[in-house]
Amino acid sequence: MKRYLITGFSGFVAYHFVKELSKLDHEIEILGVSRTMPNLDIKSEGNLIINFKSIDLRNENEISGLLKEYRPNYIVHLASDSSVGYSWQNPVESFNNNTNIFLNLIEAVRMHKIPCRILSVGSSEEYGNVTESELPLIELSPLKPLSPYAVARVSQEMMSKVYVDGYGLDIIMTRSFNHIGTHQRDNFVIPSFAKQLAMIKLGLQNPKIIVGNLSIIRDFVDVQDVVKAYNMLIESGRSGDIYNICSNEGSSLSDVLNVMKAYTNTDFEIEIDSNLIRPKDNLKIIGSNEKIRNEVGWSPEINLKKSVENISNYWINVVKNNASC
Amino acid sequence: MKRYLITGFSGFVAYHFVKELSKLDHEIEILGVSRTMPNLDIKSEGNLIINFKSIDLRNENEISGLLKEYRPNYIVHLASDSSVGYSWQNPVESFNNNTNIFLNLIEAVRMHKIPCRILSVGSSEEYGNVTESELPLIELSPLKPLSPYAVARVSQEMMSKVYVDGYGLDIIMTRSFNHIGTHQRDNFVIPSFAKQLAMIKLGLQNPKIIVGNLSIIRDFVDVQDVVKAYNMLIESGRSGDIYNICSNEGSSLSDVLNVMKAYTNTDFEIEIDSNLIRPKDNLKIIGSNEKIRNEVGWSPEINLKKSVENISNYWINVVKNNASC
């Protein structure tokens, strides 16, 4: 039976990744770790035996002890302070909770000589300062990180390469574009919109929503497609290689908001909060998924409209349940 | 009177940088910080008022408190675990003592809104995996870091740019090539050679020296020239810009050893220690100093032969003094 260590276990990507593993036809043992207990509904059932341990990955000794004991076959490293906005407010904490925690993890694998495959999740933010002519972004595009978060992700990726080439670790790297889906926390932009619209629909908020810069364009991909890609990369990705995970299409935040507005049948004013505008931002990011499509056979299956509808439904339910508590 | 904060104060670069400041014709206040008391001979005299404080830059609170109180006009950040070899043995510690300490420093400047100019020292190692056709390296050459140390330096540099562009800090960056000179610790290769030859010359070691890969080619520059460049950059470098500090010439370790052998008039066998061969190494690194030459007016004045002679004399004296203690 294969053993998976999944970090960031209380996050929404872990939730969906476990759902993905539950579709496989063999038994899997999972040790989920994160700083806080997951409040999402994840439990042992079907082919999955799941345990959870609370751990702070910034603590080298804790993670070293854990790996020495658990010796996983796969490490799916989902732990991250992944908000660009948060990283501008707390650059040191963001850096520690991205680069340093990853470094502690791979160093423990090296020290204890654990023969395992590691999935290192990176971000489209690594590409940074991009001109129109450079789109769509391919894995060989230059990296010009613009935010503390983006720097942290590039650092993580460079360190992965050193550990593969210099120490022989087995690490597959992604640059995951903006993934969206149910169970994401509402300090991210799409769930923040969805939650506000749900409140308006249910008469719990005045018909006004607060937004940042709506003109920025991102390549959105549904988290259910993302975790499928992660699983396929673990199975057949090439060690030391980097893979874009994206849809090949760009949509503005304004586009997303309009899809959501139409689906929820709400009407509202828009107020711009300058605190939500970041010091520096990439106006347009669109990726190419040609590499992962050709090498691994992955392509996204859920389009933006479907994805946004799922998210809207999810938040309407969350808001309803909270209101009735 | 201008206030300088100099980190890495117990290192050999700080020693030479203070000598450089002592040549200026105005009074300067210096606060030197490092983890250990400097054992080099640095004291208040002439135009310099020097204080020292022991501090661990990994401790965010310590450095924050210090900066809040001292509010320097200039920060010359020389603290670094700058050994590539050491970084392969202790990648986490190396990363912490390069990237994280720098990040703590600039974050404290940001938090306390200190209007100061910061010199961020980087390394030629950042260029990494270089082909012959890419030489000499210019500041726009791609970065392909090969070692944990190199990754740490690239991370530091990327974060510098984010703090300049995103938060408006005033940071000048260098990529300093292999600087050599007196007072450097003998865990670096050139002083290690010089010390061994001094021991042989004085009859304190069998005529055999232990080396790593002698064929690697580096662009060596005397530390006295390096600190002159640092001072000139602080005076007239451009914030947010990166400057190579190098000689434009490559010499193999074998070349250096031959100059040293001729000067000290010693003869010896050479033994290769495979522990001194690194997992990955750049075989040849030569830089172009055109940018700093044109923009700041700096060029190196001490050639390799003179530099190696100074180092040989220094180590003969050190070994003599130790032997007579």
XYZ file of C-alpha atoms in Angstrom:
650
model
C 0.000 0.000 0.000
C 1.426 3.370 -1.043
C 1.886 6.071 1.566
C 1.152 9.714 0.719
C 2.220 12.654 2.828
C 0.022 15.629 1.965
C 0.997 19.010 3.383
C -1.419 21.929 3.582
C -4.064 19.374 4.482
C -6.547 21.939 5.738
C -6.534 23.784 2.416
C -9.040 23.478 -0.407
C -6.599 21.877 -2.844
C -5.901 19.023 -0.404
C -9.643 18.494 -0.033
C -10.022 18.054 -3.778
C -6.827 16.027 -4.103
C -8.109 13.488 -1.589
C -11.373 13.257 -3.560
C -9.261 12.512 -6.626
C -7.337 9.763 -4.812
C -10.641 8.249 -3.685
C -11.419 7.475 -7.340
C -8.391 5.200 -7.695
C -8.861 1.447 -7.495
C -6.103 0.641 -5.013
C -5.746 1.244 -1.300
C -3.863 4.339 -0.218
C -2.606 5.484 3.159
C -2.591 9.239 3.658
C -0.950 11.288 6.353
C -2.271 14.822 6.129
C -0.358 17.577 7.891
C -1.030 21.239 8.445
C -0.811 23.807 11.188
C -4.519 23.746 11.897
C -6.972 20.873 11.993
C -8.829 20.651 8.701
C -12.451 21.730 9.111
C -13.320 20.203 5.772
C -15.016 16.858 5.632
C -12.140 14.456 4.938
C -12.228 11.000 6.505
C -11.085 7.419 5.963
C -13.463 5.637 3.656
C -13.426 3.463 0.542
C -9.853 2.920 -0.571
C -8.411 5.589 1.723
C -6.901 5.328 5.193
C -6.428 8.878 6.403
C -4.577 10.199 9.411
C -3.917 13.777 10.379
C -1.121 15.397 12.321
C -0.828 19.035 13.296
C 2.634 20.309 12.481
C 4.380 23.588 11.753
C 6.581 22.963 8.742
C 8.743 25.936 9.698
C 10.072 23.745 12.489
C 12.922 21.729 10.941
C 13.053 19.222 13.754
C 9.343 18.448 13.687
C 9.277 17.760 9.965
C 12.522 15.796 10.125
C 11.160 13.561 12.870
C 7.909 13.039 11.021
C 9.566 12.010 7.759
C 12.055 9.749 9.480
C 9.134 7.877 10.974
C 6.540 7.962 8.177
C 8.807 7.458 5.137
C 6.183 8.241 2.488
C 6.297 7.051 -1.108
C 4.865 10.338 -2.307
C 4.898 13.834 -0.899
C 2.275 16.166 -2.257
C 3.341 19.553 -0.999
C 0.264 21.753 -1.010
C 1.118 23.877 2.039
C 1.590 27.504 1.089
C 0.689 31.027 2.033
C -0.514 31.437 -1.525
C -2.102 34.872 -1.457
C -0.204 37.522 -3.396
C -2.037 40.248 -1.501
C -1.108 38.737 1.856
C 2.510 38.496 0.780
C 2.619 42.263 0.175
C 1.364 42.799 3.736
C 3.540 40.104 5.344
C 6.484 39.396 3.054
C 8.633 37.625 5.644
C 5.862 35.340 6.844
C 4.874 34.577 3.256
C 8.460 33.727 2.347
C 8.888 31.481 5.390
C 5.611 29.715 4.693
C 6.538 29.023 1.107
C 10.256 28.681 0.489
C 11.501 27.800 3.962
C 8.873 25.172 4.703
C 9.564 23.511 1.361
C 13.290 23.578 1.994
C 12.793 21.981 5.415
C 10.761 19.252 3.777
C 13.193 18.329 1.005
C 16.130 18.581 3.367
C 14.456 16.026 5.653
C 13.971 13.731 2.641
C 17.656 14.129 1.787
C 18.899 13.612 5.352
C 16.840 10.462 5.899
C 17.471 9.139 2.388
C 13.782 8.544 1.722
C 13.175 7.217 -1.790
C 10.031 9.171 -2.573
C 8.583 11.302 -5.318
C 7.808 14.898 -4.406
C 5.321 17.198 -6.089
C 6.426 20.814 -5.702
C 3.617 23.222 -6.499
C 4.590 26.545 -8.018
C 2.639 29.413 -9.469
C 1.997 31.349 -12.657
C 2.942 34.390 -10.572
C 6.560 33.318 -11.096
C 6.455 34.655 -14.653
C 5.745 38.110 -13.310
C 6.307 41.120 -15.477
C 4.961 39.853 -18.782
C 4.377 41.704 -22.039
C 1.534 40.852 -24.420
C 4.009 39.467 -26.967
C 5.259 36.859 -24.466
C 1.819 35.246 -24.131
C 0.923 32.461 -23.842
C 3.575 31.642 -21.270
C 5.550 28.458 -21.739
C 7.777 26.783 -19.197
C 10.875 28.284 -20.838
C 9.564 31.856 -20.601
C 11.780 34.068 -18.409
C 10.815 34.548 -14.752
C 10.480 38.129 -13.546
C 8.678 37.793 -10.193
C 6.874 40.944 -9.061
C 5.658 40.133 -5.551
C 7.114 38.590 -2.384
C 4.941 35.528 -3.026
C 6.255 35.171 -6.574
C 9.859 35.424 -5.384
C 9.178 32.734 -2.789
C 7.838 30.390 -5.476
C 10.769 30.966 -7.827
C 13.138 30.317 -4.923
C 11.332 27.066 -4.157
C 11.616 25.993 -7.771
C 15.316 26.851 -8.061
C 15.984 24.937 -4.867
C 14.041 21.952 -6.243
C 16.339 21.853 -9.248
C 19.426 21.949 -7.036
C 18.069 19.050 -4.966
C 17.312 17.034 -8.112
C 20.598 17.737 -9.905
C 22.889 17.979 -6.899
C 21.450 15.428 -4.478
C 19.415 13.168 -6.762
C 15.979 13.776 -5.240
C 12.897 12.973 -7.321
C 10.923 16.215 -7.589
C 8.322 17.252 -10.137
C 7.480 20.929 -10.312
C 4.347 22.729 -11.413
C 3.496 26.278 -12.251
C -0.164 26.168 -11.402
C -2.249 29.027 -12.739
C -5.162 30.519 -10.790
C -7.141 27.568 -9.583
C -10.636 28.109 -8.419
C -13.283 25.906 -6.909
C -15.462 25.148 -3.954
C -14.022 25.198 -0.411
C -11.495 27.962 -1.193
C -11.269 30.581 1.550
C -12.938 33.919 0.857
C -9.771 35.987 1.243
C -9.153 34.982 -2.376
C -10.871 37.023 -5.028
C -13.282 34.569 -6.690
C -14.768 33.145 -3.464
C -14.924 36.700 -2.128
C -17.102 37.675 -5.114
C -19.205 34.530 -4.799
C -19.770 35.018 -1.092
C -20.783 38.662 -1.558
C -23.215 37.760 -4.337
C -24.690 34.970 -2.204
C -25.211 37.454 0.641
C -26.891 39.896 -1.742
C -29.076 37.162 -3.258
C -30.195 36.090 0.189
C -30.832 39.680 1.276
C -28.034 39.646 3.859
C -25.921 42.392 2.256
C -26.756 45.680 0.549
C -26.487 45.348 -3.222
C -22.931 46.664 -3.396
C -19.797 44.620 -3.721
C -16.258 45.644 -2.901
C -13.563 44.795 -5.420
C -9.961 45.525 -6.399
C -8.741 45.861 -9.980
C -11.339 44.118 -12.186
C -9.411 44.487 -15.427
C -6.639 42.016 -14.579
C -6.745 38.922 -16.738
C -5.903 35.479 -15.449
C -5.872 31.943 -16.752
C -8.403 30.212 -14.478
C -8.498 26.469 -14.073
C -10.860 24.439 -11.940
C -9.260 22.886 -8.865
C -10.745 19.496 -9.812
C -8.754 19.640 -13.039
C -5.686 20.826 -11.149
C -5.681 17.874 -8.736
C -6.164 15.513 -11.662
C -3.028 17.026 -13.191
C -1.152 16.590 -9.899
C -2.061 12.947 -9.751
C -1.086 12.350 -13.372
C 2.238 14.148 -12.851
C 3.012 11.981 -9.838
C 2.346 8.948 -11.992
C 4.141 9.933 -15.162
C 5.830 13.338 -14.899
C 9.561 13.670 -15.404
C 11.732 14.311 -12.362
C 13.360 17.750 -12.432
C 10.847 19.047 -14.978
C 8.400 21.917 -14.665
C 4.831 21.804 -15.965
C 2.366 24.635 -16.508
C -1.133 23.750 -15.323
C -3.532 26.103 -17.051
C -6.450 26.383 -19.430
C -4.782 28.323 -22.293
C -7.487 30.977 -21.910
C -7.562 34.352 -20.217
C -10.569 35.913 -18.490
C -10.753 39.216 -16.672
C -12.105 39.405 -13.137
C -14.844 41.465 -14.679
C -15.722 38.504 -16.975
C -15.901 36.191 -13.975
C -18.069 38.618 -12.059
C -20.451 38.889 -15.014
C -20.811 35.096 -15.304
C -21.535 34.971 -11.596
C -24.018 37.851 -11.781
C -25.939 36.223 -14.618
C -25.990 32.822 -12.914
C -27.109 34.122 -9.528
C -29.467 36.645 -11.091
C -28.356 39.461 -8.794
C -27.850 43.164 -9.363
C -25.417 45.360 -7.485
C -23.178 48.421 -7.478
C -19.430 47.991 -7.613
C -17.139 49.801 -5.169
C -13.413 49.817 -5.684
C -11.325 49.451 -2.516
C -7.852 50.836 -3.129
C -6.544 48.585 -0.354
C -7.268 45.678 -2.657
C -5.078 47.142 -5.412
C -1.576 45.722 -5.055
C 1.646 47.761 -5.258
C 2.604 45.912 -8.425
C 0.532 43.490 -10.384
C 0.649 41.575 -13.634
C -2.175 42.803 -15.808
C -2.472 39.747 -17.990
C -1.351 36.156 -17.473
C -2.240 33.375 -19.882
C -0.368 30.094 -20.017
C 0.216 27.323 -22.492
C -0.527 23.777 -21.329
C 1.065 22.206 -24.395
C 3.811 20.456 -22.426
C 1.638 18.649 -19.896
C -0.912 17.900 -22.616
C 1.712 16.278 -24.849
C 3.829 14.572 -22.213
C 1.302 13.513 -19.620
C -1.980 13.582 -21.507
C -3.711 16.042 -19.188
C -6.096 18.737 -20.316
C -8.740 20.663 -18.380
C -12.307 19.387 -18.591
C -14.316 21.951 -16.633
C -14.819 25.303 -18.331
C -14.936 28.645 -16.554
C -18.735 28.936 -16.710
C -19.285 25.535 -15.087
C -16.617 26.243 -12.516
C -18.100 29.615 -11.557
C -21.572 28.081 -11.294
C -20.247 25.408 -8.906
C -18.614 28.065 -6.787
C -21.756 30.204 -6.725
C -23.871 27.247 -5.612
C -21.344 26.337 -2.963
C -21.355 29.836 -1.460
C -25.113 30.167 -1.576
C -25.258 26.987 0.505
C -22.536 28.132 2.898
C -24.212 31.495 3.458
C -27.646 29.849 3.880
C -26.310 27.385 6.425
C -24.496 30.098 8.365
C -27.598 32.292 8.341
C -29.756 29.479 9.697
C -27.303 28.559 12.475
C 27.729 62.723 10.471
C 26.605 59.736 8.387
C 25.746 56.486 10.124
C 26.711 53.155 8.559
C 25.352 49.803 9.637
C 27.754 47.091 8.519
C 26.622 43.485 8.857
C 29.028 40.553 8.774
C 31.385 42.752 10.750
C 33.676 39.920 11.765
C 34.337 38.951 8.152
C 37.297 39.879 5.994
C 35.292 42.079 3.622
C 34.092 44.267 6.505
C 37.685 44.598 7.678
C 38.721 45.945 4.287
C 35.594 48.049 3.872
C 36.331 49.867 7.131
C 39.893 50.514 5.901
C 38.354 52.023 2.772
C 36.072 54.289 4.830
C 39.070 55.407 6.882
C 40.487 57.048 3.731
C 37.516 59.404 3.401
C 37.871 62.988 4.593
C 34.683 63.211 6.652
C 33.651 61.730 9.972
C 31.680 58.494 9.896
C 29.859 56.585 12.604
C 29.842 52.818 12.156
C 27.783 50.198 13.921
C 29.227 46.813 13.089
C 27.086 43.758 13.753
C 27.755 40.046 13.513
C 27.080 36.885 15.452
C 30.614 36.709 16.824
C 32.922 39.447 18.048
C 35.353 40.404 15.308
C 38.853 39.199 16.125
C 40.295 41.470 13.477
C 41.900 44.715 14.470
C 39.131 47.277 13.878
C 38.842 50.241 16.217
C 37.732 53.862 16.373
C 40.469 56.119 15.032
C 40.935 58.988 12.594
C 37.593 59.825 11.007
C 35.827 56.704 12.278
C 33.712 56.150 15.372
C 33.102 52.416 15.570
C 30.757 50.440 17.771
C 30.035 46.748 17.704
C 26.976 44.763 18.642
C 26.598 41.005 18.628
C 23.388 40.032 16.902
C 21.879 37.081 15.093
C 20.247 38.461 11.967
C 18.017 35.380 11.768
C 16.150 36.860 14.720
C 13.590 39.243 13.205
C 12.879 41.003 16.483
C 16.511 41.682 17.283
C 17.244 43.264 13.927
C 13.988 45.190 13.949
C 14.757 46.668 17.366
C 18.271 47.543 16.338
C 17.210 49.374 13.177
C 14.406 51.200 14.910
C 16.946 52.602 17.326
C 20.015 53.141 15.121
C 18.327 54.430 11.924
C 21.411 54.250 9.690
C 21.920 56.282 6.521
C 23.641 53.354 4.856
C 23.438 49.620 5.327
C 26.327 47.640 3.944
C 25.121 44.070 4.116
C 28.212 41.882 4.131
C 26.867 39.091 6.368
C 26.683 35.818 4.497
C 27.462 32.144 4.682
C 29.310 32.601 1.420
C 30.936 29.211 0.938
C 29.483 27.159 -1.905
C 31.003 24.010 -0.434
C 29.448 24.669 2.961
C 26.074 25.243 1.329
C 26.164 21.751 -0.180
C 26.751 20.332 3.297
C 24.258 22.589 5.083
C 21.762 23.903 2.547
C 19.142 25.045 5.058
C 21.594 26.897 7.255
C 23.204 28.485 4.213
C 19.833 29.624 2.906
C 18.808 31.068 6.267
C 22.113 32.878 6.635
C 21.838 34.443 3.219
C 18.283 35.007 2.040
C 16.401 35.038 5.340
C 18.799 37.351 7.164
C 18.686 39.781 4.260
C 14.917 39.648 4.162
C 14.729 40.344 7.906
C 16.968 43.345 7.385
C 15.064 44.985 4.531
C 11.738 44.218 6.182
C 12.902 46.094 9.288
C 13.873 49.053 7.076
C 10.417 48.958 5.491
C 8.535 48.610 8.771
C 10.376 51.479 10.446
C 10.366 53.654 7.303
C 14.097 54.295 7.494
C 15.295 56.441 4.582
C 18.574 54.663 3.932
C 20.554 53.237 1.054
C 21.263 49.520 1.194
C 24.060 47.641 -0.509
C 22.992 44.061 -1.232
C 25.957 41.853 -2.067
C 25.361 39.021 -4.506
C 27.614 36.569 -6.221
C 28.877 35.456 -9.615
C 27.632 32.024 -8.544
C 24.142 33.258 -9.445
C 24.943 32.831 -13.136
C 25.468 29.144 -12.574
C 25.392 26.778 -15.474
C 27.301 28.770 -18.073
C 28.539 27.757 -21.510
C 31.739 29.117 -23.053
C 29.735 31.120 -25.593
C 27.972 33.072 -22.798
C 31.256 34.476 -21.443
C 32.009 37.099 -20.337
C 28.905 37.308 -18.178
C 26.987 40.563 -18.218
C 24.271 41.603 -15.791
C 21.564 40.599 -18.285
C 22.902 37.059 -18.704
C 20.379 34.426 -17.535
C 20.667 33.066 -14.017
C 20.872 29.287 -13.676
C 22.022 28.743 -10.087
C 23.665 25.383 -9.440
C 24.176 25.276 -5.669
C 22.127 26.032 -2.555
C 24.326 29.100 -2.016
C 23.665 30.343 -5.544
C 19.910 29.891 -5.135
C 20.047 31.843 -1.882
C 21.804 34.745 -3.611
C 19.365 34.828 -6.529
C 16.481 34.810 -4.041
C 18.045 37.721 -2.188
C 18.400 39.654 -5.415
C 14.833 38.978 -6.578
C 13.545 40.075 -3.194
C 15.646 43.252 -3.423
C 13.939 44.145 -6.678
C 10.503 43.574 -5.159
C 11.369 45.849 -2.226
C 12.650 48.551 -4.586
C 9.771 48.392 -7.076
C 6.961 47.478 -4.683
C 7.868 49.331 -1.502
C 10.247 52.045 -2.746
C 13.339 50.976 -0.818
C 16.730 52.200 -2.044
C 18.806 49.087 -2.723
C 21.844 48.641 -4.939
C 22.806 45.100 -5.844
C 26.125 43.563 -6.759
C 27.206 40.314 -8.268
C 30.644 40.134 -6.761
C 33.000 37.639 -8.338
C 35.550 35.658 -6.309
C 37.186 38.193 -4.089
C 40.433 37.316 -2.455
C 42.710 39.033 -0.016
C 44.274 39.013 3.401
C 42.211 38.123 6.482
C 39.964 35.693 4.611
C 39.300 32.493 6.536
C 41.173 29.397 5.385
C 38.046 27.359 4.669
C 38.064 29.218 1.350
C 40.296 27.847 -1.335
C 42.893 30.588 -1.902
C 43.734 31.160 1.785
C 43.734 27.383 2.225
C 46.448 27.117 -0.441
C 48.367 30.060 0.994
C 48.281 28.666 4.513
C 49.443 25.241 3.378
C 52.327 26.752 1.385
C 53.295 28.911 4.367
C 53.355 25.791 6.563
C 55.516 23.988 4.015
C 57.850 26.956 3.617
C 58.323 27.159 7.393
C 58.860 23.404 7.676
C 55.638 22.845 9.617
C 53.917 20.598 7.054
C 55.126 17.823 4.766
C 55.528 19.058 1.204
C 52.121 17.903 0.096
C 49.009 20.003 -0.325
C 45.422 18.873 -0.440
C 43.210 20.343 -3.127
C 39.862 19.937 -4.906
C 39.334 20.521 -8.616
C 42.251 22.698 -9.811
C 40.950 23.182 -13.332
C 38.005 25.415 -12.442
C 38.402 28.945 -13.735
C 37.260 31.988 -11.811
C 37.379 35.738 -12.214
C 39.390 36.799 -9.162
C 39.318 40.323 -7.852
C 41.204 41.743 -4.887
C 39.040 42.513 -1.871
C 40.573 46.009 -1.690
C 39.205 46.694 -5.165
C 35.871 45.136 -4.193
C 35.348 47.409 -1.195
C 36.300 50.416 -3.311
C 33.539 49.374 -5.722
C 31.080 49.030 -2.802
C 31.858 52.515 -1.615
C 31.545 53.996 -5.102
C 28.231 52.195 -5.641
C 26.865 53.574 -2.388
C 27.842 57.036 -3.577
C 26.681 56.883 -7.167
C 25.061 53.551 -8.057
C 21.495 53.427 -9.302
C 18.827 52.106 -6.950
C 17.340 48.826 -8.166
C 20.292 48.141 -10.440
C 22.719 45.226 -10.388
C 26.454 45.583 -10.947
C 29.045 42.926 -11.703
C 32.239 43.422 -9.721
C 34.975 41.505 -11.506
C 38.286 41.762 -13.306
C 37.229 40.621 -16.803
C 39.882 37.893 -16.589
C 39.733 34.210 -15.767
C 42.402 32.214 -13.961
C 42.347 28.562 -12.985
C 43.043 27.498 -9.423
C 46.074 25.825 -10.906
C 47.282 29.230 -12.211
C 46.832 30.748 -8.754
C 48.693 27.881 -7.121
C 51.577 28.303 -9.563
C 51.887 32.033 -8.859
C 51.909 31.242 -5.152
C 54.452 28.454 -5.565
C 56.832 30.695 -7.548
C 56.472 33.576 -5.074
C 56.986 31.463 -1.962
C 59.653 29.369 -3.622
C 58.216 26.098 -2.328
C 57.933 22.660 -3.853
C 55.250 20.102 -3.056
C 53.146 17.170 -4.183
C 49.453 17.693 -4.907
C 46.823 15.371 -3.434
C 43.253 15.543 -4.624
C 40.613 15.167 -1.896
C 37.355 14.016 -3.471
C 35.473 15.553 -0.526
C 36.517 18.934 -1.870
C 34.906 18.221 -5.249
C 31.359 19.573 -5.221
C 28.290 17.721 -6.517
C 27.873 20.323 -9.244
C 30.212 23.105 -10.150
C 30.640 25.764 -12.800
C 33.856 25.041 -14.633
C 34.478 28.531 -15.909
C 33.177 31.900 -14.749
C 34.408 35.171 -16.206
C 32.522 38.438 -15.879
C 32.318 41.732 -17.680
C 32.750 44.864 -15.569
C 31.719 47.182 -18.387
C 28.594 48.446 -16.601
C 30.228 49.547 -13.357
C 33.198 50.882 -15.285
C 30.986 53.053 -17.504
C 28.380 54.097 -14.964
C 30.360 54.440 -11.766
C 33.934 54.781 -12.987
C 35.287 51.791 -11.064
C 37.897 49.405 -12.354
C 40.188 47.009 -10.490
C 43.701 48.239 -9.730
C 45.383 45.235 -8.112
C 46.274 42.391 -10.460
C 46.171 38.705 -9.553
C 49.932 38.380 -9.063
C 50.076 41.275 -6.608
C 47.008 40.018 -4.822
C 48.377 36.484 -4.438
C 51.705 37.852 -3.181
C 49.898 39.888 -0.505
C 47.975 36.817 0.563
C 51.109 34.668 0.682
C 52.902 37.242 2.846
C 49.898 37.514 5.122
C 49.743 33.758 5.717
C 53.475 33.399 6.216
C 53.146 35.991 8.994
C 50.075 34.345 10.496
C 51.711 30.914 10.543
C 54.962 32.342 11.949
C 53.109 34.139 14.734
C 51.067 31.073 15.596
C 54.197 28.909 15.616
C 55.986 31.257 18.004
C 53.042 31.515 20.420
